[in-house]
PDB file of C-alpha atoms in Angstrom:
ATOM      1  CA  UNK L   1       0.456 145.024  12.904  1.00  0.00           C
ATOM      2  CA  UNK L   2       1.633 147.222   9.992  1.00  0.00           C
ATOM      3  CA  UNK L   3       0.876 146.892   6.267  1.00  0.00           C
ATOM      4  CA  UNK L   4       2.307 148.601   3.164  1.00  0.00           C
ATOM      5  CA  UNK L   5      -0.183 150.426   0.928  1.00  0.00           C
ATOM      6  CA  UNK L   6       1.329 152.282  -2.051  1.00  0.00           C
ATOM      7  CA  UNK L   7       4.657 152.653  -0.281  1.00  0.00           C
ATOM      8  CA  UNK L   8       3.007 154.124   2.823  1.00  0.00           C
ATOM      9  CA  UNK L   9       3.150 152.507   6.215  1.00  0.00           C
ATOM     10  CA  UNK L  10      -0.346 152.221   7.659  1.00  0.00           C
ATOM     11  CA  UNK L  11      -1.170 150.771  11.038  1.00  0.00           C
ATOM     12  CA  UNK L  12      -3.975 148.257  10.795  1.00  0.00           C
ATOM     13  CA  UNK L  13      -6.868 148.845  13.191  1.00  0.00           C
ATOM     14  CA  UNK L  14      -6.735 146.460  16.164  1.00  0.00           C
ATOM     15  CA  UNK L  15      -9.401 143.799  16.511  1.00  0.00           C
ATOM     16  CA  UNK L  16      -9.691 144.231  20.291  1.00  0.00           C
ATOM     17  CA  UNK L  17      -9.437 147.314  22.482  1.00  0.00           C
ATOM     18  CA  UNK L  18      -8.439 146.412  26.043  1.00  0.00           C
ATOM     19  CA  UNK L  19      -9.499 149.172  28.453  1.00  0.00           C
ATOM     20  CA  UNK L  20      -7.678 149.388  31.788  1.00  0.00           C
ATOM     21  CA  UNK L  21      -8.774 152.022  34.343  1.00  0.00           C
ATOM     22  CA  UNK L  22      -5.824 152.804  36.615  1.00  0.00           C
ATOM     23  CA  UNK L  23      -5.923 154.284  40.096  1.00  0.00           C
ATOM     24  CA  UNK L  24      -3.095 153.911  42.632  1.00  0.00           C
ATOM     25  CA  UNK L  25      -2.163 150.549  41.150  1.00  0.00           C
ATOM     26  CA  UNK L  26       1.629 150.702  41.134  1.00  0.00           C
ATOM     27  CA  UNK L  27       1.982 147.439  43.102  1.00  0.00           C
ATOM     28  CA  UNK L  28       0.097 145.342  40.527  1.00  0.00           C
ATOM     29  CA  UNK L  29       0.023 147.372  37.313  1.00  0.00           C
ATOM     30  CA  UNK L  30       3.082 145.801  35.674  1.00  0.00           C
ATOM     31  CA  UNK L  31       1.686 142.307  36.201  1.00  0.00           C
ATOM     32  CA  UNK L  32      -1.594 143.381  34.610  1.00  0.00           C
ATOM     33  CA  UNK L  33      -0.035 145.022  31.541  1.00  0.00           C
ATOM     34  CA  UNK L  34       2.533 142.252  31.063  1.00  0.00           C
ATOM     35  CA  UNK L  35      -0.283 139.705  30.974  1.00  0.00           C
ATOM     36  CA  UNK L  36      -1.794 141.580  28.003  1.00  0.00           C
ATOM     37  CA  UNK L  37       1.512 142.123  26.203  1.00  0.00           C
ATOM     38  CA  UNK L  38       2.252 138.384  26.479  1.00  0.00           C
ATOM     39  CA  UNK L  39      -0.941 137.317  24.714  1.00  0.00           C
ATOM     40  CA  UNK L  40      -0.790 134.808  21.871  1.00  0.00           C
ATOM     41  CA  UNK L  41      -3.328 137.015  20.054  1.00  0.00           C
ATOM     42  CA  UNK L  42      -1.579 140.132  18.729  1.00  0.00           C
ATOM     43  CA  UNK L  43      -4.218 142.357  17.121  1.00  0.00           C
ATOM     44  CA  UNK L  44      -5.063 144.484  20.137  1.00  0.00           C
ATOM     45  CA  UNK L  45      -4.535 147.879  21.692  1.00  0.00           C
ATOM     46  CA  UNK L  46      -4.285 148.768  25.355  1.00  0.00           C
ATOM     47  CA  UNK L  47      -6.057 151.930  26.473  1.00  0.00           C
ATOM     48  CA  UNK L  48      -4.767 152.645  29.978  1.00  0.00           C
ATOM     49  CA  UNK L  49      -6.302 155.683  31.650  1.00  0.00           C
ATOM     50  CA  UNK L  50      -4.789 156.957  34.864  1.00  0.00           C
ATOM     51  CA  UNK L  51      -7.565 158.307  37.045  1.00  0.00           C
ATOM     52  CA  UNK L  52      -5.584 160.842  39.069  1.00  0.00           C
ATOM     53  CA  UNK L  53      -3.321 158.338  40.846  1.00  0.00           C
ATOM     54  CA  UNK L  54      -1.284 159.604  43.791  1.00  0.00           C
ATOM     55  CA  UNK L  55       1.395 156.922  43.452  1.00  0.00           C
ATOM     56  CA  UNK L  56       3.750 155.957  40.615  1.00  0.00           C
ATOM     57  CA  UNK L  57       1.115 154.430  38.336  1.00  0.00           C
ATOM     58  CA  UNK L  58       1.372 157.032  35.571  1.00  0.00           C
ATOM     59  CA  UNK L  59       5.175 156.797  35.567  1.00  0.00           C
ATOM     60  CA  UNK L  60       4.847 153.045  34.982  1.00  0.00           C
ATOM     61  CA  UNK L  61       2.409 153.643  32.121  1.00  0.00           C
ATOM     62  CA  UNK L  62       4.829 156.099  30.519  1.00  0.00           C
ATOM     63  CA  UNK L  63       7.611 153.539  30.706  1.00  0.00           C
ATOM     64  CA  UNK L  64       5.513 150.933  28.924  1.00  0.00           C
ATOM     65  CA  UNK L  65       4.419 153.352  26.218  1.00  0.00           C
ATOM     66  CA  UNK L  66       8.063 154.026  25.371  1.00  0.00           C
ATOM     67  CA  UNK L  67       8.629 150.502  24.045  1.00  0.00           C
ATOM     68  CA  UNK L  68       5.173 149.298  22.965  1.00  0.00           C
ATOM     69  CA  UNK L  69       3.144 150.735  20.087  1.00  0.00           C
ATOM     70  CA  UNK L  70       0.112 148.802  21.364  1.00  0.00           C
ATOM     71  CA  UNK L  71      -0.356 151.081  24.371  1.00  0.00           C
ATOM     72  CA  UNK L  72      -2.160 154.413  24.518  1.00  0.00           C
ATOM     73  CA  UNK L  73      -2.181 156.213  27.846  1.00  0.00           C
ATOM     74  CA  UNK L  74      -4.088 159.140  29.269  1.00  0.00           C
ATOM     75  CA  UNK L  75      -4.002 160.896  32.621  1.00  0.00           C
ATOM     76  CA  UNK L  76      -6.422 163.316  34.227  1.00  0.00           C
ATOM     77  CA  UNK L  77      -7.960 164.272  37.539  1.00  0.00           C
ATOM     78  CA  UNK L  78      -9.807 161.636  39.510  1.00  0.00           C
ATOM     79  CA  UNK L  79     -13.353 161.058  38.254  1.00  0.00           C
ATOM     80  CA  UNK L  80     -13.962 157.416  39.148  1.00  0.00           C
ATOM     81  CA  UNK L  81     -13.965 154.067  37.386  1.00  0.00           C
ATOM     82  CA  UNK L  82     -17.279 154.638  35.595  1.00  0.00           C
ATOM     83  CA  UNK L  83     -16.117 157.839  33.894  1.00  0.00           C
ATOM     84  CA  UNK L  84     -12.770 156.237  33.056  1.00  0.00           C
ATOM     85  CA  UNK L  85     -14.317 153.193  31.379  1.00  0.00           C
ATOM     86  CA  UNK L  86     -16.725 155.404  29.414  1.00  0.00           C
ATOM     87  CA  UNK L  87     -13.782 157.444  28.206  1.00  0.00           C
ATOM     88  CA  UNK L  88     -12.031 154.256  27.136  1.00  0.00           C
ATOM     89  CA  UNK L  89     -15.075 153.199  25.097  1.00  0.00           C
ATOM     90  CA  UNK L  90     -14.993 156.521  23.223  1.00  0.00           C
ATOM     91  CA  UNK L  91     -11.275 156.120  22.467  1.00  0.00           C
ATOM     92  CA  UNK L  92     -11.467 152.470  21.404  1.00  0.00           C
ATOM     93  CA  UNK L  93     -10.514 151.694  17.792  1.00  0.00           C
ATOM     94  CA  UNK L  94     -11.120 147.955  17.983  1.00  0.00           C
ATOM     95  CA  UNK L  95     -14.069 146.023  16.625  1.00  0.00           C
ATOM     96  CA  UNK L  96     -14.408 144.472  20.079  1.00  0.00           C
ATOM     97  CA  UNK L  97     -13.964 145.826  23.606  1.00  0.00           C
ATOM     98  CA  UNK L  98     -12.715 144.160  26.766  1.00  0.00           C
ATOM     99  CA  UNK L  99     -12.148 145.526  30.278  1.00  0.00           C
ATOM    100  CA  UNK L 100      -9.470 144.550  32.773  1.00  0.00           C
ATOM    101  CA  UNK L 101      -9.051 145.956  36.277  1.00  0.00           C
ATOM    102  CA  UNK L 102      -5.507 147.139  36.965  1.00  0.00           C
ATOM    103  CA  UNK L 103      -4.851 144.742  39.853  1.00  0.00           C
ATOM    104  CA  UNK L 104      -6.066 141.690  37.892  1.00  0.00           C
ATOM    105  CA  UNK L 105      -4.365 139.748  35.097  1.00  0.00           C
ATOM    106  CA  UNK L 106      -5.220 137.345  32.290  1.00  0.00           C
ATOM    107  CA  UNK L 107      -3.980 134.007  30.962  1.00  0.00           C
ATOM    108  CA  UNK L 108      -1.848 133.998  27.756  1.00  0.00           C
ATOM    109  CA  UNK L 109      -4.660 132.615  25.566  1.00  0.00           C
ATOM    110  CA  UNK L 110      -7.344 134.939  26.962  1.00  0.00           C
ATOM    111  CA  UNK L 111      -7.767 137.323  24.005  1.00  0.00           C
ATOM    112  CA  UNK L 112      -7.518 134.507  21.456  1.00  0.00           C
ATOM    113  CA  UNK L 113     -10.230 132.424  23.123  1.00  0.00           C
ATOM    114  CA  UNK L 114     -12.691 135.301  23.343  1.00  0.00           C
ATOM    115  CA  UNK L 115     -11.941 136.570  19.839  1.00  0.00           C
ATOM    116  CA  UNK L 116     -12.491 133.115  18.353  1.00  0.00           C
ATOM    117  CA  UNK L 117     -15.756 132.710  20.246  1.00  0.00           C
ATOM    118  CA  UNK L 118     -17.319 136.051  19.303  1.00  0.00           C
ATOM    119  CA  UNK L 119     -16.117 135.769  15.687  1.00  0.00           C
ATOM    120  CA  UNK L 120     -18.122 132.570  15.165  1.00  0.00           C
ATOM    121  CA  UNK L 121     -21.436 134.379  14.850  1.00  0.00           C
ATOM    122  CA  UNK L 122     -23.192 137.629  15.635  1.00  0.00           C
ATOM    123  CA  UNK L 123     -23.113 137.540  19.434  1.00  0.00           C
ATOM    124  CA  UNK L 124     -23.203 141.004  20.991  1.00  0.00           C
ATOM    125  CA  UNK L 125     -21.204 139.707  23.948  1.00  0.00           C
ATOM    126  CA  UNK L 126     -19.519 136.510  25.081  1.00  0.00           C
ATOM    127  CA  UNK L 127     -19.082 135.951  28.809  1.00  0.00           C
ATOM    128  CA  UNK L 128     -16.561 133.670  30.468  1.00  0.00           C
ATOM    129  CA  UNK L 129     -15.849 132.606  34.010  1.00  0.00           C
ATOM    130  CA  UNK L 130     -13.111 133.832  36.298  1.00  0.00           C
ATOM    131  CA  UNK L 131     -10.924 132.604  39.091  1.00  0.00           C
ATOM    132  CA  UNK L 132     -10.198 134.326  42.380  1.00  0.00           C
ATOM    133  CA  UNK L 133      -6.479 134.287  43.169  1.00  0.00           C
ATOM    134  CA  UNK L 134      -4.370 135.444  46.099  1.00  0.00           C
ATOM    135  CA  UNK L 135      -1.012 137.198  46.255  1.00  0.00           C
ATOM    136  CA  UNK L 136       0.814 133.938  45.448  1.00  0.00           C
ATOM    137  CA  UNK L 137      -1.358 133.206  42.416  1.00  0.00           C
ATOM    138  CA  UNK L 138      -3.139 130.377  44.201  1.00  0.00           C
ATOM    139  CA  UNK L 139      -6.748 129.870  43.156  1.00  0.00           C
ATOM    140  CA  UNK L 140      -9.159 130.528  46.022  1.00  0.00           C
ATOM    141  CA  UNK L 141     -12.246 129.606  44.000  1.00  0.00           C
ATOM    142  CA  UNK L 142     -13.557 129.853  40.446  1.00  0.00           C
ATOM    143  CA  UNK L 143     -16.818 130.814  38.797  1.00  0.00           C
ATOM    144  CA  UNK L 144     -17.270 128.571  35.784  1.00  0.00           C
ATOM    145  CA  UNK L 145     -20.270 129.266  33.593  1.00  0.00           C
ATOM    146  CA  UNK L 146     -22.549 126.828  31.839  1.00  0.00           C
ATOM    147  CA  UNK L 147     -24.839 127.295  28.846  1.00  0.00           C
ATOM    148  CA  UNK L 148     -27.992 127.977  30.874  1.00  0.00           C
ATOM    149  CA  UNK L 149     -29.583 131.422  30.874  1.00  0.00           C
ATOM    150  CA  UNK L 150     -28.829 131.999  34.564  1.00  0.00           C
ATOM    151  CA  UNK L 151     -25.078 131.689  34.035  1.00  0.00           C
ATOM    152  CA  UNK L 152     -24.587 135.268  32.885  1.00  0.00           C
ATOM    153  CA  UNK L 153     -26.143 136.503  36.143  1.00  0.00           C
ATOM    154  CA  UNK L 154     -23.580 134.605  38.199  1.00  0.00           C
ATOM    155  CA  UNK L 155     -20.940 137.203  37.405  1.00  0.00           C
ATOM    156  CA  UNK L 156     -21.928 140.818  36.762  1.00  0.00           C
ATOM    157  CA  UNK L 157     -18.428 142.244  36.395  1.00  0.00           C
ATOM    158  CA  UNK L 158     -17.699 143.923  33.027  1.00  0.00           C
ATOM    159  CA  UNK L 159     -14.470 141.904  32.983  1.00  0.00           C
ATOM    160  CA  UNK L 160     -14.046 138.284  31.812  1.00  0.00           C
ATOM    161  CA  UNK L 161     -16.104 139.001  28.699  1.00  0.00           C
ATOM    162  CA  UNK L 162     -15.877 140.535  25.236  1.00  0.00           C
ATOM    163  CA  UNK L 163     -18.303 143.041  23.725  1.00  0.00           C
ATOM    164  CA  UNK L 164     -18.983 143.961  20.133  1.00  0.00           C
ATOM    165  CA  UNK L 165     -18.235 147.688  20.046  1.00  0.00           C
ATOM    166  CA  UNK L 166     -21.015 148.418  17.547  1.00  0.00           C
ATOM    167  CA  UNK L 167     -23.527 146.956  20.020  1.00  0.00           C
ATOM    168  CA  UNK L 168     -22.302 149.264  22.805  1.00  0.00           C
ATOM    169  CA  UNK L 169     -22.299 152.350  20.565  1.00  0.00           C
ATOM    170  CA  UNK L 170     -25.647 151.697  18.879  1.00  0.00           C
ATOM    171  CA  UNK L 171     -27.355 151.227  22.247  1.00  0.00           C
ATOM    172  CA  UNK L 172     -25.520 154.170  23.831  1.00  0.00           C
ATOM    173  CA  UNK L 173     -24.376 151.966  26.694  1.00  0.00           C
ATOM    174  CA  UNK L 174     -22.283 153.541  29.437  1.00  0.00           C
ATOM    175  CA  UNK L 175     -21.355 153.049  33.074  1.00  0.00           C
ATOM    176  CA  UNK L 176     -23.567 155.123  35.426  1.00  0.00           C
ATOM    177  CA  UNK L 177     -21.752 157.481  37.754  1.00  0.00           C
ATOM    178  CA  UNK L 178     -22.799 156.035  41.115  1.00  0.00           C
ATOM    179  CA  UNK L 179     -20.559 154.653  43.881  1.00  0.00           C
ATOM    180  CA  UNK L 180     -19.815 150.921  44.111  1.00  0.00           C
ATOM    181  CA  UNK L 181     -22.549 149.518  41.828  1.00  0.00           C
ATOM    182  CA  UNK L 182     -21.765 150.870  38.362  1.00  0.00           C
ATOM    183  CA  UNK L 183     -20.582 147.425  37.174  1.00  0.00           C
ATOM    184  CA  UNK L 184     -23.852 145.778  38.144  1.00  0.00           C
ATOM    185  CA  UNK L 185     -26.025 148.376  36.435  1.00  0.00           C
ATOM    186  CA  UNK L 186     -23.938 148.339  33.256  1.00  0.00           C
ATOM    187  CA  UNK L 187     -24.094 144.554  32.969  1.00  0.00           C
ATOM    188  CA  UNK L 188     -27.837 144.388  33.645  1.00  0.00           C
ATOM    189  CA  UNK L 189     -28.439 147.094  31.043  1.00  0.00           C
ATOM    190  CA  UNK L 190     -26.421 145.049  28.539  1.00  0.00           C
ATOM    191  CA  UNK L 191     -28.611 142.022  29.288  1.00  0.00           C
ATOM    192  CA  UNK L 192     -31.805 143.984  28.613  1.00  0.00           C
ATOM    193  CA  UNK L 193     -30.562 145.150  25.203  1.00  0.00           C
ATOM    194  CA  UNK L 194     -29.744 141.835  23.580  1.00  0.00           C
ATOM    195  CA  UNK L 195     -30.795 138.234  23.440  1.00  0.00           C
ATOM    196  CA  UNK L 196     -27.550 137.426  21.617  1.00  0.00           C
ATOM    197  CA  UNK L 197     -25.323 136.970  24.651  1.00  0.00           C
ATOM    198  CA  UNK L 198     -23.526 133.681  25.136  1.00  0.00           C
ATOM    199  CA  UNK L 199     -21.638 132.146  28.052  1.00  0.00           C
ATOM    200  CA  UNK L 200     -18.618 129.850  27.811  1.00  0.00           C
ATOM    201  CA  UNK L 201     -16.925 127.673  30.475  1.00  0.00           C
ATOM    202  CA  UNK L 202     -13.466 129.204  29.889  1.00  0.00           C
ATOM    203  CA  UNK L 203     -11.842 130.755  32.991  1.00  0.00           C
ATOM    204  CA  UNK L 204      -8.845 132.839  31.926  1.00  0.00           C
ATOM    205  CA  UNK L 205      -9.405 135.950  34.039  1.00  0.00           C
ATOM    206  CA  UNK L 206      -7.517 136.123  37.327  1.00  0.00           C
ATOM    207  CA  UNK L 207      -9.482 138.225  39.807  1.00  0.00           C
ATOM    208  CA  UNK L 208      -6.935 139.258  42.402  1.00  0.00           C
ATOM    209  CA  UNK L 209      -7.986 139.190  46.036  1.00  0.00           C
ATOM    210  CA  UNK L 210      -6.795 142.584  47.240  1.00  0.00           C
ATOM    211  CA  UNK L 211      -7.756 143.021  50.879  1.00  0.00           C
ATOM    212  CA  UNK L 212      -7.567 146.810  50.540  1.00  0.00           C
ATOM    213  CA  UNK L 213      -9.938 147.154  47.571  1.00  0.00           C
ATOM    214  CA  UNK L 214     -13.445 148.583  47.873  1.00  0.00           C
ATOM    215  CA  UNK L 215     -15.117 145.358  46.712  1.00  0.00           C
ATOM    216  CA  UNK L 216     -13.389 143.314  49.408  1.00  0.00           C
ATOM    217  CA  UNK L 217     -14.147 145.672  52.289  1.00  0.00           C
ATOM    218  CA  UNK L 218     -17.712 146.390  51.211  1.00  0.00           C
ATOM    219  CA  UNK L 219     -19.352 143.557  53.101  1.00  0.00           C
ATOM    220  CA  UNK L 220     -17.387 143.837  56.340  1.00  0.00           C
ATOM    221  CA  UNK L 221     -20.339 145.569  57.934  1.00  0.00           C
ATOM    222  CA  UNK L 222     -22.754 147.913  56.154  1.00  0.00           C
ATOM    223  CA  UNK L 223     -20.981 150.471  54.006  1.00  0.00           C
ATOM    224  CA  UNK L 224     -22.801 153.828  54.220  1.00  0.00           C
ATOM    225  CA  UNK L 225     -21.648 154.723  50.689  1.00  0.00           C
ATOM    226  CA  UNK L 226     -23.826 151.993  49.211  1.00  0.00           C
ATOM    227  CA  UNK L 227     -27.443 153.139  49.109  1.00  0.00           C
ATOM    228  CA  UNK L 228     -29.233 149.845  48.470  1.00  0.00           C
ATOM    229  CA  UNK L 229     -32.607 151.465  47.797  1.00  0.00           C
ATOM    230  CA  UNK L 230     -31.064 153.799  45.228  1.00  0.00           C
ATOM    231  CA  UNK L 231     -29.410 150.865  43.457  1.00  0.00           C
ATOM    232  CA  UNK L 232     -32.653 148.861  43.439  1.00  0.00           C
ATOM    233  CA  UNK L 233     -34.567 151.874  42.082  1.00  0.00           C
ATOM    234  CA  UNK L 234     -32.040 152.196  39.276  1.00  0.00           C
ATOM    235  CA  UNK L 235     -32.273 148.481  38.475  1.00  0.00           C
ATOM    236  CA  UNK L 236     -36.053 148.779  38.293  1.00  0.00           C
ATOM    237  CA  UNK L 237     -35.642 151.781  35.999  1.00  0.00           C
ATOM    238  CA  UNK L 238     -33.614 149.910  33.396  1.00  0.00           C
ATOM    239  CA  UNK L 239     -35.739 146.747  33.212  1.00  0.00           C
ATOM    240  CA  UNK L 240     -38.386 147.034  30.461  1.00  0.00           C
ATOM    241  CA  UNK L 241     -41.876 145.689  31.073  1.00  0.00           C
ATOM    242  CA  UNK L 242     -41.486 143.139  28.275  1.00  0.00           C
ATOM    243  CA  UNK L 243     -38.050 141.940  29.379  1.00  0.00           C
ATOM    244  CA  UNK L 244     -37.552 138.386  28.105  1.00  0.00           C
ATOM    245  CA  UNK L 245     -35.883 137.165  31.321  1.00  0.00           C
ATOM    246  CA  UNK L 246     -38.191 138.648  33.952  1.00  0.00           C
ATOM    247  CA  UNK L 247     -38.057 135.643  36.299  1.00  0.00           C
ATOM    248  CA  UNK L 248     -34.271 135.562  36.195  1.00  0.00           C
ATOM    249  CA  UNK L 249     -33.872 139.266  36.887  1.00  0.00           C
ATOM    250  CA  UNK L 250     -36.330 139.096  39.788  1.00  0.00           C
ATOM    251  CA  UNK L 251     -34.346 136.237  41.285  1.00  0.00           C
ATOM    252  CA  UNK L 252     -31.114 138.175  40.767  1.00  0.00           C
ATOM    253  CA  UNK L 253     -32.552 141.242  42.554  1.00  0.00           C
ATOM    254  CA  UNK L 254     -33.533 139.114  45.560  1.00  0.00           C
ATOM    255  CA  UNK L 255     -30.113 137.486  45.625  1.00  0.00           C
ATOM    256  CA  UNK L 256     -28.327 140.846  45.345  1.00  0.00           C
ATOM    257  CA  UNK L 257     -30.447 142.411  48.096  1.00  0.00           C
ATOM    258  CA  UNK L 258     -29.708 139.541  50.504  1.00  0.00           C
ATOM    259  CA  UNK L 259     -26.007 139.711  49.597  1.00  0.00           C
TER     260      UNK L 259
END
């Protein structure tokens, strides 16, 4: 959106910064970006960071940037999803931050629903559900959240939620640089920093079932890259002694360990 101030054209700061880490995503990247560009809510920016892709992902990003002023792109050597998301947080100009994985996509009302929800009060984050979809867009299952305190532990992805940027910056929140569990640790850290986190039943995030992704091959046998003890030690390290949801976090740790 542009506004005139004393005959000068000034671009108004976006309300939402949508951060998309990109790595070898050429097969699904257009679907992802198109789903953001087709939103009913228009005050947003897309920060798409190519993480050293070996395919045509960065070429696709360049093509989109040519015709959309909402997109900012960056490319650099591969450093992983955690580093990429942290970089996106630093670049974000929006009052609120959202994350989308490059092989996923969102419903047309997604940004509007989350913006309306978090604008109603002083929530530091609002968390929604998601639906698992296959190549044909068919729903395999959905995770729909209630209003109970356990609901936010049912999905620990940084996606399908909106964060107040000031909350992230003031608490110096970032994704830890460890393999395969950075999402979990980020989300649990968020939960320990605020009691103003709300869940809603809305499911507008389409979590694509990609058989070749790390998350979908992880549990086909024990993956040696995932050091369970190290992850549990790190979880223990971020949970304060006076944490207000001790019973819930203990249950989550047991559930995660069994999983």
